[in-house]
GROMACS .gro file of C-alpha atoms in nm:
model
  338
    1MET     CA    1   0.000   0.000   0.000
    2ARG     CA    2   0.119   0.351  -0.088
    3ALA     CA    3   0.014   0.682   0.065
    4ALA     CA    4  -0.192   0.751  -0.248
    5ASP     CA    5  -0.389   0.431  -0.188
    6LEU     CA    6  -0.518   0.569   0.142
    7SER     CA    7  -0.742   0.810  -0.051
    8PHE     CA    8  -0.947   0.508  -0.155
    9ALA     CA    9  -0.929   0.295   0.161
   10PRO     CA   10  -1.240   0.261   0.380
   11ALA     CA   11  -1.249   0.517   0.660
   12ASP     CA   12  -1.265   0.257   0.935
   13PHE     CA   13  -0.952   0.083   0.801
   14LEU     CA   14  -0.774   0.418   0.800
   15ARG     CA   15  -0.870   0.463   1.164
   16LEU     CA   16  -0.744   0.113   1.243
   17ILE     CA   17  -0.396   0.177   1.102
   18GLU     CA   18  -0.386   0.526   1.253
   19ASP     CA   19  -0.470   0.391   1.598
   20VAL     CA   20  -0.162   0.168   1.591
   21GLY     CA   21   0.062   0.450   1.473
   22LEU     CA   22   0.106   0.360   1.106
   23THR     CA   23  -0.051   0.666   0.949
   24GLY     CA   24  -0.139   1.026   1.022
   25SER     CA   25  -0.254   1.341   0.845
   26TRP     CA   26  -0.212   1.718   0.864
   27ALA     CA   27  -0.380   2.029   0.726
   28TRP     CA   28  -0.279   2.394   0.694
   29VAL     CA   29  -0.509   2.686   0.605
   30PHE     CA   30  -0.280   2.960   0.478
   31ALA     CA   31  -0.492   3.274   0.541
   32SER     CA   32  -0.559   3.196   0.907
   33ASP     CA   33  -0.236   2.998   0.958
   34VAL     CA   34  -0.444   2.733   1.136
   35GLN     CA   35  -0.260   2.400   1.131
   36THR     CA   36  -0.401   2.071   1.256
   37TRP     CA   37  -0.259   1.723   1.297
   38SER     CA   38  -0.451   1.400   1.340
   39PRO     CA   39  -0.382   1.199   1.659
   40GLY     CA   40  -0.206   0.940   1.445
   41LEU     CA   41   0.053   1.188   1.321
   42TYR     CA   42   0.160   1.266   1.677
   43ARG     CA   43   0.197   0.892   1.741
   44LEU     CA   44   0.382   0.844   1.413
   45LEU     CA   45   0.637   1.110   1.509
   46GLY     CA   46   0.654   1.009   1.877
   47LEU     CA   47   0.526   1.346   2.003
   48ASP     CA   48   0.301   1.449   2.291
   49PRO     CA   49  -0.012   1.618   2.145
   50VAL     CA   50  -0.061   1.822   2.462
   51ARG     CA   51   0.284   1.979   2.445
   52THR     CA   52   0.326   1.997   2.067
   53ARG     CA   53   0.188   2.275   1.849
   54PRO     CA   54   0.116   2.149   1.495
   55SER     CA   55   0.349   2.305   1.241
   56TYR     CA   56   0.456   2.209   0.890
   57ASP     CA   57   0.804   2.338   0.967
   58LEU     CA   58   0.816   2.107   1.269
   59LEU     CA   59   0.712   1.811   1.053
   60ALA     CA   60   0.975   1.896   0.793
   61GLY     CA   61   1.237   1.933   1.065
   62PHE     CA   62   1.207   1.563   1.155
   63VAL     CA   63   1.294   1.458   0.800
   64HIS     CA   64   1.650   1.329   0.760
   65PRO     CA   65   1.872   1.610   0.619
   66ASP     CA   66   1.965   1.398   0.316
   67ASP     CA   67   1.593   1.355   0.228
   68ARG     CA   68   1.467   1.711   0.275
   69LEU     CA   69   1.511   1.792  -0.092
   70HIS     CA   70   1.224   1.548  -0.152
   71LEU     CA   71   0.990   1.758   0.063
   72ALA     CA   72   0.835   2.092  -0.034
   73SER     CA   73   0.920   2.376   0.203
   74ALA     CA   74   0.653   2.583   0.379
   75ALA     CA   75   0.727   2.869   0.138
   76ASP     CA   76   0.682   2.632  -0.159
   77LEU     CA   77   0.337   2.528  -0.037
   78ILE     CA   78   0.222   2.886   0.017
   79GLN     CA   79   0.332   2.963  -0.339
   80GLY     CA   80   0.136   2.665  -0.469
   81HIS     CA   81   0.416   2.415  -0.527
   82ALA     CA   82   0.395   2.062  -0.385
   83LEU     CA   83   0.613   1.764  -0.476
   84PRO     CA   84   0.467   1.423  -0.576
   85GLU     CA   85   0.451   1.137  -0.331
   86ARG     CA   86   0.790   1.064  -0.182
   87GLU     CA   87   0.945   0.825   0.068
   88VAL     CA   88   1.162   0.996   0.328
   89ARG     CA   89   1.341   0.897   0.645
   90VAL     CA   90   1.223   1.057   0.968
   91VAL     CA   91   1.428   1.078   1.287
   92ARG     CA   92   1.196   1.080   1.589
   93PRO     CA   93   1.280   1.251   1.922
   94ASP     CA   94   1.380   0.917   2.075
   95GLY     CA   95   1.636   0.866   1.797
   96THR     CA   96   1.449   0.591   1.611
   97LEU     CA   97   1.446   0.607   1.232
   98ARG     CA   98   1.126   0.543   1.034
   99THR     CA   99   1.056   0.551   0.661
  100LEU     CA  100   0.740   0.741   0.567
  101ALA     CA  101   0.555   0.772   0.240
  102LEU     CA  102   0.435   1.133   0.224
  103ARG     CA  103   0.162   1.264  -0.004
  104THR     CA  104   0.065   1.633  -0.019
  105GLU     CA  105  -0.233   1.795  -0.186
  106LEU     CA  106  -0.295   2.165  -0.249
  107HIS     CA  107  -0.641   2.324  -0.226
  108LEU     CA  108  -0.705   2.629  -0.444
  109THR     CA  109  -0.951   2.917  -0.438
  110PRO     CA  110  -1.196   2.955  -0.731
  111GLU     CA  111  -0.944   3.201  -0.875
  112GLY     CA  112  -0.671   2.934  -0.865
  113ARG     CA  113  -0.468   3.075  -0.576
  114PRO     CA  114  -0.331   2.842  -0.304
  115ARG     CA  115  -0.579   2.834  -0.016
  116ALA     CA  116  -0.464   2.537   0.195
  117ALA     CA  117  -0.252   2.224   0.194
  118ALA     CA  118  -0.312   1.882   0.341
  119GLY     CA  119  -0.106   1.570   0.359
  120ILE     CA  120  -0.099   1.212   0.470
  121ALA     CA  121   0.193   1.007   0.601
  122LEU     CA  122   0.215   0.628   0.590
  123ASP     CA  123   0.479   0.432   0.782
  124VAL     CA  124   0.631   0.192   0.529
  125THR     CA  125   0.927   0.089   0.747
  126ASP     CA  126   0.770  -0.254   0.797
  127PRO     CA  127   0.529  -0.338   0.511
  128ALA     CA  128   0.440  -0.668   0.679
  129ALA     CA  129   0.279  -0.482   0.973
  130LEU     CA  130   0.032  -0.306   0.744
  131LEU     CA  131  -0.046  -0.629   0.561
  132HIS     CA  132  -0.107  -0.803   0.896
  133LEU     CA  133  -0.358  -0.534   1.000
  134ARG     CA  134  -0.542  -0.555   0.669
  135ARG     CA  135  -0.575  -0.932   0.697
  136ALA     CA  136  -0.687  -0.910   1.062
  137ASP     CA  137  -0.955  -0.658   0.966
  138GLN     CA  138  -1.076  -0.885   0.686
  139ARG     CA  139  -1.089  -1.186   0.923
  140ARG     CA  140  -1.293  -0.988   1.176
  141ARG     CA  141  -1.550  -0.891   0.914
  142SER     CA  142  -1.563  -1.243   0.774
  143ALA     CA  143  -1.634  -1.374   1.125
  144TRP     CA  144  -1.932  -1.137   1.159
  145PHE     CA  145  -2.071  -1.272   0.832
  146ALA     CA  146  -2.014  -1.636   0.928
  147GLN     CA  147  -2.188  -1.588   1.264
  148ALA     CA  148  -2.483  -1.369   1.169
  149ARG     CA  149  -2.471  -1.279   0.793
  150VAL     CA  150  -2.361  -0.924   0.876
  151LEU     CA  151  -2.201  -0.717   0.599
  152PHE     CA  152  -2.001  -0.394   0.643
  153VAL     CA  153  -2.017  -0.187   0.325
  154PRO     CA  154  -1.832   0.145   0.271
  155VAL     CA  155  -2.010   0.374   0.023
  156GLY     CA  156  -1.822   0.649  -0.161
  157LEU     CA  157  -1.950   1.002  -0.203
  158ASP     CA  158  -2.019   0.915  -0.568
  159MET     CA  159  -2.249   0.633  -0.448
  160SER     CA  160  -1.992   0.365  -0.542
  161PHE     CA  161  -2.026   0.055  -0.325
  162ASP     CA  162  -1.744  -0.161  -0.187
  163PHE     CA  163  -1.913  -0.485  -0.083
  164PRO     CA  164  -1.696  -0.756   0.076
  165PRO     CA  165  -1.654  -1.094  -0.102
  166GLU     CA  166  -1.913  -1.250   0.131
  167ALA     CA  167  -2.185  -1.044  -0.039
  168ALA     CA  168  -2.136  -1.242  -0.359
  169ARG     CA  169  -2.188  -1.569  -0.174
  170LEU     CA  170  -2.503  -1.433  -0.013
  171ALA     CA  171  -2.650  -1.302  -0.338
  172GLY     CA  172  -2.534  -1.574  -0.576
  173ARG     CA  173  -2.396  -1.307  -0.811
  174SER     CA  174  -2.042  -1.193  -0.885
  175LEU     CA  175  -1.895  -0.921  -0.663
  176ASP     CA  176  -1.876  -0.685  -0.961
  177GLU     CA  177  -2.249  -0.735  -1.023
  178VAL     CA  178  -2.334  -0.675  -0.658
  179ASN     CA  179  -2.130  -0.352  -0.645
  180ALA     CA  180  -2.280  -0.233  -0.974
  181ASP     CA  181  -2.641  -0.285  -0.861
  182PRO     CA  182  -2.698  -0.384  -0.497
  183PHE     CA  183  -3.069  -0.306  -0.534
  184ALA     CA  184  -3.113  -0.612  -0.757
  185ASP     CA  185  -3.125  -0.833  -0.446
  186VAL     CA  186  -3.432  -0.655  -0.307
  187VAL     CA  187  -3.751  -0.843  -0.398
  188PRO     CA  188  -3.914  -0.690  -0.711
  189GLU     CA  189  -4.226  -0.563  -0.533
  190GLU     CA  190  -4.015  -0.350  -0.295
  191ARG     CA  191  -3.718  -0.263  -0.516
  192ALA     CA  192  -3.837   0.063  -0.672
  193ALA     CA  193  -3.963   0.211  -0.344
  194PHE     CA  194  -3.642   0.122  -0.162
  195ARG     CA  195  -3.425   0.264  -0.441
  196ASP     CA  196  -3.626   0.588  -0.427
  197SER     CA  197  -3.588   0.613  -0.049
  198VAL     CA  198  -3.210   0.582  -0.083
  199ALA     CA  199  -3.204   0.847  -0.355
  200ARG     CA  200  -3.401   1.088  -0.134
  201ARG     CA  201  -3.181   1.053   0.172
  202ARG     CA  202  -2.988   1.360   0.282
  203PRO     CA  203  -2.608   1.309   0.255
  204GLY     CA  204  -2.531   1.434   0.606
  205LEU     CA  205  -2.790   1.225   0.791
  206VAL     CA  206  -2.815   0.864   0.905
  207PHE     CA  207  -3.031   0.648   0.675
  208GLN     CA  208  -3.217   0.332   0.773
  209GLY     CA  209  -3.431   0.092   0.574
  210ALA     CA  210  -3.570  -0.261   0.603
  211PRO     CA  211  -3.613  -0.420   0.259
  212LEU     CA  212  -3.693  -0.783   0.188
  213ILE     CA  213  -3.380  -0.936   0.031
  214ARG     CA  214  -3.341  -1.250  -0.176
  215HIS     CA  215  -3.068  -1.508  -0.106
  216ARG     CA  216  -2.911  -1.767  -0.328
  217ASP     CA  217  -3.000  -2.066  -0.109
  218ARG     CA  218  -3.255  -1.924   0.136
  219ALA     CA  219  -3.603  -1.779   0.136
  220PRO     CA  220  -3.624  -1.397   0.113
  221GLU     CA  221  -3.547  -1.236   0.447
  222ARG     CA  222  -3.605  -0.891   0.598
  223TYR     CA  223  -3.277  -0.704   0.647
  224ARG     CA  224  -3.193  -0.378   0.818
  225ILE     CA  225  -2.985  -0.134   0.615
  226LEU     CA  226  -2.798   0.128   0.816
  227SER     CA  227  -2.596   0.396   0.636
  228VAL     CA  228  -2.399   0.645   0.844
  229PRO     CA  229  -2.209   0.953   0.721
  230VAL     CA  230  -1.844   0.958   0.826
  231HIS     CA  231  -1.652   1.287   0.853
  232ASP     CA  232  -1.282   1.356   0.891
  233ASP     CA  233  -1.123   1.564   1.167
  234GLN     CA  234  -1.204   1.880   0.971
  235GLY     CA  235  -1.574   1.795   0.958
  236ARG     CA  236  -1.567   1.707   0.586
  237LEU     CA  237  -1.786   1.419   0.467
  238ILE     CA  238  -1.554   1.147   0.335
  239GLU     CA  239  -1.780   0.843   0.292
  240ARG     CA  240  -2.080   0.659   0.428
  241SER     CA  241  -2.028   0.351   0.644
  242GLY     CA  242  -2.294   0.093   0.562
  243LEU     CA  243  -2.418  -0.206   0.758
  244ILE     CA  244  -2.652  -0.480   0.635
  245TYR     CA  245  -2.781  -0.732   0.888
  246PRO     CA  246  -3.085  -0.959   0.940
  247ALA     CA  247  -3.367  -0.764   1.106
  248ALA     CA  248  -3.418  -1.057   1.344
  249LEU     CA  249  -3.087  -0.970   1.514
  250GLY     CA  250  -3.243  -0.661   1.673
  251ALA     CA  251  -2.950  -0.435   1.768
  252PRO     CA  252  -2.673  -0.426   1.506
  253PRO     CA  253  -2.305  -0.482   1.576
  254THR     CA  254  -2.101  -0.162   1.551
  255ALA     CA  255  -1.758  -0.159   1.396
  256ASP     CA  256  -1.527   0.130   1.475
  257GLY     CA  257  -1.613   0.328   1.162
  258LEU     CA  258  -1.986   0.279   1.205
  259ARG     CA  259  -1.973   0.375   1.573
  260GLU     CA  260  -1.778   0.688   1.493
  261GLY     CA  261  -2.024   0.786   1.223
  262LEU     CA  262  -2.319   0.732   1.457
  263GLU     CA  263  -2.156   0.946   1.724
  264GLN     CA  264  -2.097   1.221   1.469
  265ALA     CA  265  -2.476   1.241   1.434
  266VAL     CA  266  -2.489   1.358   1.797
  267GLU     CA  267  -2.517   1.737   1.789
  268GLY     CA  268  -2.483   2.006   2.051
  269ARG     CA  269  -2.856   2.002   2.131
  270HIS     CA  270  -2.833   1.629   2.205
  271LEU     CA  271  -2.544   1.688   2.444
  272ARG     CA  272  -2.744   1.961   2.621
  273ALA     CA  273  -3.042   1.726   2.649
  274ALA     CA  274  -2.817   1.453   2.790
  275ARG     CA  275  -2.675   1.691   3.050
  276ALA     CA  276  -3.027   1.794   3.148
  277LEU     CA  277  -3.126   1.430   3.201
  278LEU     CA  278  -2.824   1.386   3.429
  279ASP     CA  279  -2.862   1.729   3.590
  280TRP     CA  280  -2.503   1.804   3.485
  281SER     CA  281  -2.355   2.145   3.414
  282MET     CA  282  -2.104   2.199   3.135
  283ALA     CA  283  -1.835   2.207   3.403
  284THR     CA  284  -1.946   1.864   3.529
  285LEU     CA  285  -1.923   1.716   3.178
  286ALA     CA  286  -1.582   1.876   3.130
  287ALA     CA  287  -1.450   1.728   3.453
  288ALA     CA  288  -1.594   1.383   3.386
  289SER     CA  289  -1.466   1.364   3.028
  290GLY     CA  290  -1.126   1.525   3.078
  291LEU     CA  291  -1.212   1.798   2.828
  292SER     CA  292  -1.174   2.167   2.894
  293LEU     CA  293  -1.479   2.378   2.966
  294SER     CA  294  -1.417   2.577   2.648
  295THR     CA  295  -1.409   2.254   2.444
  296VAL     CA  296  -1.742   2.142   2.590
  297ARG     CA  297  -1.886   2.482   2.506
  298ARG     CA  298  -1.761   2.452   2.147
  299LEU     CA  299  -1.906   2.101   2.127
  300GLU     CA  300  -2.249   2.226   2.226
  301GLU     CA  301  -2.222   2.519   1.986
  302GLY     CA  302  -2.097   2.295   1.701
  303ASP     CA  303  -1.791   2.511   1.658
  304GLY     CA  304  -1.520   2.375   1.433
  305PRO     CA  305  -1.291   2.072   1.397
  306ALA     CA  306  -1.166   2.079   1.756
  307ALA     CA  307  -1.519   2.010   1.876
  308GLN     CA  308  -1.552   1.742   1.609
  309ARG     CA  309  -1.250   1.555   1.743
  310SER     CA  310  -1.365   1.578   2.105
  311ARG     CA  311  -1.726   1.470   2.047
  312HIS     CA  312  -1.649   1.100   2.082
  313GLN     CA  313  -1.485   1.155   2.420
  314ALA     CA  314  -1.788   1.346   2.549
  315VAL     CA  315  -2.034   1.090   2.409
  316ALA     CA  316  -1.843   0.802   2.571
  317THR     CA  317  -1.853   0.984   2.906
  318LEU     CA  318  -2.227   1.042   2.885
  319ARG     CA  319  -2.285   0.678   2.790
  320ARG     CA  320  -2.093   0.563   3.096
  321ALA     CA  321  -2.323   0.783   3.302
  322GLY     CA  322  -2.631   0.606   3.163
  323ILE     CA  323  -2.721   0.813   2.857
  324ARG     CA  324  -2.832   0.642   2.537
  325PHE     CA  325  -2.824   0.808   2.195
  326VAL     CA  326  -3.070   0.620   1.974
  327VAL     CA  327  -3.096   0.669   1.598
  328LEU     CA  328  -3.461   0.651   1.491
  329ASP     CA  329  -3.586   0.515   1.158
  330ASP     CA  330  -3.603   0.865   1.008
  331GLY     CA  331  -3.238   0.935   1.099
  332ALA     CA  332  -3.320   1.160   1.396
  333VAL     CA  333  -3.130   1.108   1.723
  334ALA     CA  334  -3.325   1.050   2.045
  335VAL     CA  335  -3.167   1.094   2.389
  336ALA     CA  336  -3.267   0.869   2.678
  337ARG     CA  337  -3.141   0.775   3.023
  338THR     CA  338  -3.124   0.416   3.142
   0.00000   0.00000   0.00000
């Protein structure tokens, strides 16, 4: 896998390899000079995110002196010049040497002037480690299918589907055919209505449906379809994480990507409602979650990427206190206390 390949990898797989310190990303908005790093980039470089201020110059400073000619300077980026994907050696603060594949992209204004830059870093020091994670992820998903006929399906922003190989066994069609037209497995009398409901869904909201689906060797069965928007650390929609499971299961399993997408549907008003049910102040939530009071305030006001990154921590804290965030059939989020 190259850094360029990460643009097409499912979001939950990206999170998996970032969590173990194999990838990270950064962004820089030139006009405001706001720079952000993903948690994985701090881990990749061996830095403390609390004590480290994100900076492209800092990132470039870790590159081995002999490899810096392969990396655009900060001045180059501001002028609109970025080099193609390169592999460079990075010397971390503890003295260890890692080889990273770096890919940088420039974002332009409508007039064609450089507006921002963003990049992704992939640790290619040990290619076998990345291959091991990919295979482990595939085994985990295959086990879900073997146990309960559960399918995890990433959906691109262009409505391209990426069904796993198990979907072909379930449908009795080739994987290419399933990806080209997944609606063909819905029974004819429900197919058009279900296709229309998918077409009408709003991109930024959770979608649910329950069509009757045909199998190759089984009678038609009612399935639940759950499609969740997934955003990056900057709040940009990057894909939809889909889940298909027999309706008889009741509650669906939640993989990391799906759980993250569901939690992103929790807005500031839901957090305020949850606090009210617990009789918590913002200060109480801040203390319980380890977030600052200003971060909690930004979360409830829906203010910017920093709030986006902290939402999951706040939601996890509220869940531990007995709050449930339930996605209803129409995609709305209900708040309850157990």
